[in-house]
Tab-separated table of C-alpha atoms in Angstrom:
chain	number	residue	atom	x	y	z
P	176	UNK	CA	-79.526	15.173	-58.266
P	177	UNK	CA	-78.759	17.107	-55.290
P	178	UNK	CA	-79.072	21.139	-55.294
P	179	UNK	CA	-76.779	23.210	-52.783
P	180	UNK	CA	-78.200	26.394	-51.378
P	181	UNK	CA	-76.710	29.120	-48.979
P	182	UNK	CA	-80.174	29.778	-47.224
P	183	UNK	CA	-78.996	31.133	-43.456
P	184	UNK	CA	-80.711	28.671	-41.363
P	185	UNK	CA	-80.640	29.446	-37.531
P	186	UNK	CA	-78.696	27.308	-34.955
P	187	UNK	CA	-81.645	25.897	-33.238
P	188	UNK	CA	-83.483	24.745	-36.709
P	189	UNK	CA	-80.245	23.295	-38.003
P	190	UNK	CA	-80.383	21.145	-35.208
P	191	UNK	CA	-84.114	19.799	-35.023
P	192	UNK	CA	-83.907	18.975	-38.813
P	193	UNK	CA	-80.489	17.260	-38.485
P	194	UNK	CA	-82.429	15.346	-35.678
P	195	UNK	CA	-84.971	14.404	-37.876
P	196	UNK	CA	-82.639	13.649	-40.580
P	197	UNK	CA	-80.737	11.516	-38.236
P	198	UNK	CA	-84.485	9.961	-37.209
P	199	UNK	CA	-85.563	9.105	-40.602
P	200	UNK	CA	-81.978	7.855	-41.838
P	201	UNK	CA	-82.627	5.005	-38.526
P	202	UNK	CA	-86.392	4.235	-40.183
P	203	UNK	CA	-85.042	3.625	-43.687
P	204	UNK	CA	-81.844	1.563	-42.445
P	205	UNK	CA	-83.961	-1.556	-42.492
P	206	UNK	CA	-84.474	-1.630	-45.899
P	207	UNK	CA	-80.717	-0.104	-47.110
P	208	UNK	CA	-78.531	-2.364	-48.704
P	209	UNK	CA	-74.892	-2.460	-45.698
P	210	UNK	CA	-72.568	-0.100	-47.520
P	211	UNK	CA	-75.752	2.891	-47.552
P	212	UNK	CA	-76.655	1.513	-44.197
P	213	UNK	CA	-72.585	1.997	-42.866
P	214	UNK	CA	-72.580	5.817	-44.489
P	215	UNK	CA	-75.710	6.210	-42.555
P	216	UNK	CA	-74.188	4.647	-39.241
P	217	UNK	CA	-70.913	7.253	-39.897
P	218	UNK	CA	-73.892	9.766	-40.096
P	219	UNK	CA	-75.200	9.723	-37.331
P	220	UNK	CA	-72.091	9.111	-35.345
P	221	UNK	CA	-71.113	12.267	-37.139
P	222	UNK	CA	-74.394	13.887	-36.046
P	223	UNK	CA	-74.544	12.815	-32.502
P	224	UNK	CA	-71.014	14.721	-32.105
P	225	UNK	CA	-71.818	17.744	-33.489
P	226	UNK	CA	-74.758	17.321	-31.013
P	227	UNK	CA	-72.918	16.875	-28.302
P	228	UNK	CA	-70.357	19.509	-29.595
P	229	UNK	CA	-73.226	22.523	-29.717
P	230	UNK	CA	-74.010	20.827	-26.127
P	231	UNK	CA	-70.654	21.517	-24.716
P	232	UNK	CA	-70.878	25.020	-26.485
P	233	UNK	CA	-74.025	26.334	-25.139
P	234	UNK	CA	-72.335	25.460	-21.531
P	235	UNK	CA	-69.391	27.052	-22.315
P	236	UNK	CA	-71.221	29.846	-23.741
P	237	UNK	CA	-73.343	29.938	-20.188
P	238	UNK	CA	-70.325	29.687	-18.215
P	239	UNK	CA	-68.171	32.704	-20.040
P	240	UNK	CA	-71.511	34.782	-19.462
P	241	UNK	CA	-71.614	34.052	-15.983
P	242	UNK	CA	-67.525	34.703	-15.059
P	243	UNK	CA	-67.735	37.352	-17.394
P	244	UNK	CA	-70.866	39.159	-14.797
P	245	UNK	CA	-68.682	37.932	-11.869
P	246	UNK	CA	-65.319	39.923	-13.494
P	247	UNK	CA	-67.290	42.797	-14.404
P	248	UNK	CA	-68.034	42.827	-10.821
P	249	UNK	CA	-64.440	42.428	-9.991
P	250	UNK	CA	-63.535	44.925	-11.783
P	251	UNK	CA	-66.192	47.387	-10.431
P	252	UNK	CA	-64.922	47.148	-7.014
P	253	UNK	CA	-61.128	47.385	-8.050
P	254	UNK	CA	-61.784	50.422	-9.768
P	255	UNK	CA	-63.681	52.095	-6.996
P	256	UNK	CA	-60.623	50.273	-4.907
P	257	UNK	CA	-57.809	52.075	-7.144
P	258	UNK	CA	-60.206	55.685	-7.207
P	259	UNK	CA	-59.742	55.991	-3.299
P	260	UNK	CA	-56.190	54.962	-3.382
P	261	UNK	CA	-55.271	57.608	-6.159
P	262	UNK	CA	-57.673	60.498	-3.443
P	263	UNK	CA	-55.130	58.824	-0.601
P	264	UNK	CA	-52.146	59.711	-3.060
P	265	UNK	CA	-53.376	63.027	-3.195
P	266	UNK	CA	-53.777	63.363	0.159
P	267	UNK	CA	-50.450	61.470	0.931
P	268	UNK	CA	-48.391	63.932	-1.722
P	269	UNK	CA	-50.308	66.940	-0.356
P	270	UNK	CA	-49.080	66.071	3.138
P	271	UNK	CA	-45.269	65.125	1.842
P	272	UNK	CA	-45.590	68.416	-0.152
P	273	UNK	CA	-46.207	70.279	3.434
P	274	UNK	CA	-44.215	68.665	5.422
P	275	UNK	CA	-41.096	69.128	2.937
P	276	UNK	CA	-42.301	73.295	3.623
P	277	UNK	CA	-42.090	72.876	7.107
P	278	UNK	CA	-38.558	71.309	6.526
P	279	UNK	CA	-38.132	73.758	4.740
P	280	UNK	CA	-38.831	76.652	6.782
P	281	UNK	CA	-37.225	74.634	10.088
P	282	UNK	CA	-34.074	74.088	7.957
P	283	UNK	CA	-33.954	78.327	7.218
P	284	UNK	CA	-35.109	78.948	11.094
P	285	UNK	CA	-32.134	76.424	12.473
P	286	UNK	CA	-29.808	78.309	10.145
P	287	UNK	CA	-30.869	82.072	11.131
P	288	UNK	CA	-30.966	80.589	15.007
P	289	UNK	CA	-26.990	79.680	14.539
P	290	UNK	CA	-26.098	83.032	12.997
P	291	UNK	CA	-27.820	84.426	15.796
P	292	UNK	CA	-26.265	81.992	18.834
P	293	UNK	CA	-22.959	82.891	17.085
P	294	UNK	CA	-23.453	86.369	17.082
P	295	UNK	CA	-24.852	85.835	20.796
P	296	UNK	CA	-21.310	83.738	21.902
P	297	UNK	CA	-19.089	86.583	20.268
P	298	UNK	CA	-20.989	89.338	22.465
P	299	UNK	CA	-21.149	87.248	25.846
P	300	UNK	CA	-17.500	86.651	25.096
P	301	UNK	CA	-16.462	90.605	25.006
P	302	UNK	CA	-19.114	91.304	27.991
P	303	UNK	CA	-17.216	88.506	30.326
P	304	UNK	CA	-14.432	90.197	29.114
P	305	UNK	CA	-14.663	93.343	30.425
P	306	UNK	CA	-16.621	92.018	33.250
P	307	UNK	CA	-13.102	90.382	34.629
P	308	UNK	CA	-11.515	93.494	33.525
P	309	UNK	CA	-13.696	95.690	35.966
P	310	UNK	CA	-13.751	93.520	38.439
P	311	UNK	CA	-10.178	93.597	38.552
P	312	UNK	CA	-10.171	97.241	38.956
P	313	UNK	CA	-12.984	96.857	41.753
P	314	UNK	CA	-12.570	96.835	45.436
P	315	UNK	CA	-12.474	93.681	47.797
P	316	UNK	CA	-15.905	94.207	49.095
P	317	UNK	CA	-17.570	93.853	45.789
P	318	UNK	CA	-15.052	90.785	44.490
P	319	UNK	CA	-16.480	88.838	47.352
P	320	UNK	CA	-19.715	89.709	46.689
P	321	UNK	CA	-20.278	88.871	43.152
P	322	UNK	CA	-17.811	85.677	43.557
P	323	UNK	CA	-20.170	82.869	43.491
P	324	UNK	CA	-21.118	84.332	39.732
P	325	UNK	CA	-17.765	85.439	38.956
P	326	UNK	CA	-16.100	82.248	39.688
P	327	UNK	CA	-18.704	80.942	36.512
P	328	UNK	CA	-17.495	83.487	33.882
P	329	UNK	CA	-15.130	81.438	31.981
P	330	UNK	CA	-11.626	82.256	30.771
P	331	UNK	CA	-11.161	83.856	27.374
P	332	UNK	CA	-10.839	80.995	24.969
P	333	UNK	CA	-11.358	78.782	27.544
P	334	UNK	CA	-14.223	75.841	26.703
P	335	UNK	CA	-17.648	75.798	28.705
P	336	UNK	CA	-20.505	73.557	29.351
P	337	UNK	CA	-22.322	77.406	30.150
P	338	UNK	CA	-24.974	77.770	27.646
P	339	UNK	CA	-25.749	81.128	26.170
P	340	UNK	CA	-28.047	82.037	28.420
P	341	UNK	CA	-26.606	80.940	31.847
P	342	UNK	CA	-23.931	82.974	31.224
P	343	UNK	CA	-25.410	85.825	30.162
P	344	UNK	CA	-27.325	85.428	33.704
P	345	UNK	CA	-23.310	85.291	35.032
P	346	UNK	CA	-22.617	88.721	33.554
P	347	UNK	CA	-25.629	90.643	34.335
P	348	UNK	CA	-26.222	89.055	37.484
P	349	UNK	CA	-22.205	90.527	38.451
P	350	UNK	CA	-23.138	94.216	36.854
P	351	UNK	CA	-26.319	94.466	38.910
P	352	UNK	CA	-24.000	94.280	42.153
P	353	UNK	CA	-21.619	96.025	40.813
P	354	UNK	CA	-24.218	98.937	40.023
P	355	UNK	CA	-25.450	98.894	43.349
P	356	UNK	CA	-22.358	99.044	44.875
P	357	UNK	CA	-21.234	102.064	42.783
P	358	UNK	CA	-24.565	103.690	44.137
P	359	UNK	CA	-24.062	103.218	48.062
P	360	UNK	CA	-21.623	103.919	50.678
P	361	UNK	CA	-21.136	100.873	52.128
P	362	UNK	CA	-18.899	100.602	55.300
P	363	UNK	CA	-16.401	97.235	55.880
P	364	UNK	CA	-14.137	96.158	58.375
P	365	UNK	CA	-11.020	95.235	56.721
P	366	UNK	CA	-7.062	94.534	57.844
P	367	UNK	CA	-4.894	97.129	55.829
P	368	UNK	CA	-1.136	97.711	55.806
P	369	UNK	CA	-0.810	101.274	57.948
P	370	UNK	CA	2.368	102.173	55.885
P	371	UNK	CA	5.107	101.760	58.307
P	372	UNK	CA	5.114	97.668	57.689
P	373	UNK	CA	2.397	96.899	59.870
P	374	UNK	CA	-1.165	95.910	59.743
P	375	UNK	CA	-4.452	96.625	61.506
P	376	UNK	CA	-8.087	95.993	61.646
P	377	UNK	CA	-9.828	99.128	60.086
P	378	UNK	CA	-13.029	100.401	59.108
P	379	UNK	CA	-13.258	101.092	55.743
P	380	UNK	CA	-15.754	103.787	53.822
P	381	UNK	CA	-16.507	103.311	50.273
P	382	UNK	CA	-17.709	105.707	48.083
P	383	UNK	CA	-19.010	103.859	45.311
P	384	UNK	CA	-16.515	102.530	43.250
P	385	UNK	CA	-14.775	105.851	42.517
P	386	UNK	CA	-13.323	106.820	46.261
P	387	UNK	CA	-12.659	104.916	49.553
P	388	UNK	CA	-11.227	105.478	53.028
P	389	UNK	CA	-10.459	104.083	56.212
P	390	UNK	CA	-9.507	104.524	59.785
P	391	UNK	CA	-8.167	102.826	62.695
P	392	UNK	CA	-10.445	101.585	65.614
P	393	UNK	CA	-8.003	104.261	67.814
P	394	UNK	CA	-9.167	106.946	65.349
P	395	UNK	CA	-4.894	107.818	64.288
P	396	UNK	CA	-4.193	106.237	61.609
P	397	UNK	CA	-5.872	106.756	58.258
P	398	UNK	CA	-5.634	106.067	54.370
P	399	UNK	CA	-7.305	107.214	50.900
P	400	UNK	CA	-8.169	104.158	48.613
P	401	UNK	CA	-8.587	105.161	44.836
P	402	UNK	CA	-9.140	102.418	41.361
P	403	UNK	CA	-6.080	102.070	39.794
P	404	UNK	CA	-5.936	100.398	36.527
P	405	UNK	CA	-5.726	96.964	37.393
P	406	UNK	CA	-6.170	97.359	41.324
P	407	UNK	CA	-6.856	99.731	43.978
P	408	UNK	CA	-4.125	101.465	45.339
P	409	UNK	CA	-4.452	102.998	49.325
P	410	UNK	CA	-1.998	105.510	50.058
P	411	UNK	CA	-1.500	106.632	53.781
P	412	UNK	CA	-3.816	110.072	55.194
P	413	UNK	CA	-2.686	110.050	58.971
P	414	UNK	CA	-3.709	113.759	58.649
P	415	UNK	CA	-7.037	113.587	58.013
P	416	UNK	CA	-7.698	110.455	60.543
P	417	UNK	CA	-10.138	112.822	62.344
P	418	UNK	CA	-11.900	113.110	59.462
P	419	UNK	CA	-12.369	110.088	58.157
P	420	UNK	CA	-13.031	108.725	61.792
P	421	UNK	CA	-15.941	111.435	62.237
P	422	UNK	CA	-17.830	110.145	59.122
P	423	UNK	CA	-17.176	106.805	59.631
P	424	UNK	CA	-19.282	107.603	63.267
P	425	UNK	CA	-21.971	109.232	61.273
P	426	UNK	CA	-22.562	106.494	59.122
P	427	UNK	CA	-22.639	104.280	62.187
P	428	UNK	CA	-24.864	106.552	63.417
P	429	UNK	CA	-22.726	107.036	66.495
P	430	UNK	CA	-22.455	110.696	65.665
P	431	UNK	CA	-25.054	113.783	64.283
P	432	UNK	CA	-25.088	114.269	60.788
P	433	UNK	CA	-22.933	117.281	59.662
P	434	UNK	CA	-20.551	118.588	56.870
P	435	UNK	CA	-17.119	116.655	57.014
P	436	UNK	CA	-14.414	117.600	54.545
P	437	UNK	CA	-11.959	114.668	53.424
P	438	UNK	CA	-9.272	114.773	50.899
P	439	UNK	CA	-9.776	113.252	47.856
P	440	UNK	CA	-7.523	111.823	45.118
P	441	UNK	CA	-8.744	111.726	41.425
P	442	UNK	CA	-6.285	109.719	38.850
């Protein structure tokens, strides 16, 4: 009569007594009539599979321990690998973050820089302006003077390659002749219609830019230059030759210094 029991019997035990099972069932299969001695054979065919079964296990069992150490490792150093790319993220976003600022602040600069260079180009425009205008007004002596920058200051409306600056160095560069030249006397030699259809050389006095005057080399014939509106305008002063011929000596220092009266026109 056989008697089941659910004792828990540890792995290792199991298999030494179904050894010796296995072991004694060979002993007695001399003396067991061929069917007992075939259920024995099936037996231990059974046996030696489940031996080499827990054989295959316990290597299995050995190898999952070992790749499991290995991708433990593994996944160590890809977590340290993924904690330093997520601080070079950081640093990455913090430096997008900045440099987006900077575009930022660039973008607002570039746009107050155009309001100014616009408000710049519509002031150059009205000094050129009345740069041209003056110079209209002014005398010969100062036109050629200042024409190497004049010739630059462009045409109202008219396109340029100029930039801002360059001709602001045009204007201001004309004015600061044009301001000396309104503080001097500054004697010429110039060919001037006398009045009566002909011409002569003369020498010329200017008084600035307000007043000018000029006699002939023979000291007879004489004139009184005043700024018009657009131009100068010289109107004959035969009477006052002497004059005007005496100060033009004292400014060439070919006569002394003295008190000279000459007419003057104001318009």
């Amino acid at each position: 009569m056989l008697i089941q029991t659910r004792t828990s019997i540890p792995s290792a035990r199991i298999g030494r007594a179904a050894l010796a099972a296995s072991i004694g069932l060979l002993c007695s299969a001399a003396v067991l009539p061929s069917s007992e001695q075939h259920d024995i054979d099936q037996t231990r065919s059974v046996l030696e599979k489940w031996v080499d079964t827990r054989r295959v296990l316990s290597a299995e069992q050995r190898d999952w321990a070992l790749g499991r150490e290995m991708l433990d490792s593994r996944v160590e150093v890809l977590q340290h690998e993924i904690e330093s790319l997520n601080g070079r993220v950081s640093d990455v976003e913090g430096s997008i973050a900045e440099a987006d600022k900077k575009r930022a602040e660039l973008v607002l600069e570039n746009d107050r820089l155009k309001q100014t260079s616009a408000v710049l180009a519509s002031t150059v425009e009205g000094l050129e302006t009345r740069t041209r205008a003056l110079l209209s007004r002014a005398p010969d002596p100062i036109r050629d003077r200042v024409k190497p920058l004049s010739q630059r200051i462009p045409e109202a409306g008219a396109e340029t390659k100029l930039s801002l600056s360059e001709r602001y160095q045009n204007v201001v560069g004309v004015l600061n002749e044009v301001d000396k030249f309104a503080r001097d006397i500054t004697t010429t030699s110039e060919v001037r219609d006398l009045g009566d259809g002909t011409t002569s050389e003369v020498t010329a006095v200017y008084l600035g830019l307000g007043q000018a005057y000029y006699a002939s080399a023979n000291g007879q014939r004489a004139g009184v230059g005043t700024a018009g509106p657009t131009a100068w305008t010289w109107n004959s002063a035969n009477e006052s030759a002497p004059s005007i011929a005496r100060v033009i000596a004292i400014l060439k220092n070919d006569a002394v210094a003295d008190f000279v009266p000459l007419p003057m026109r104001i318009q």
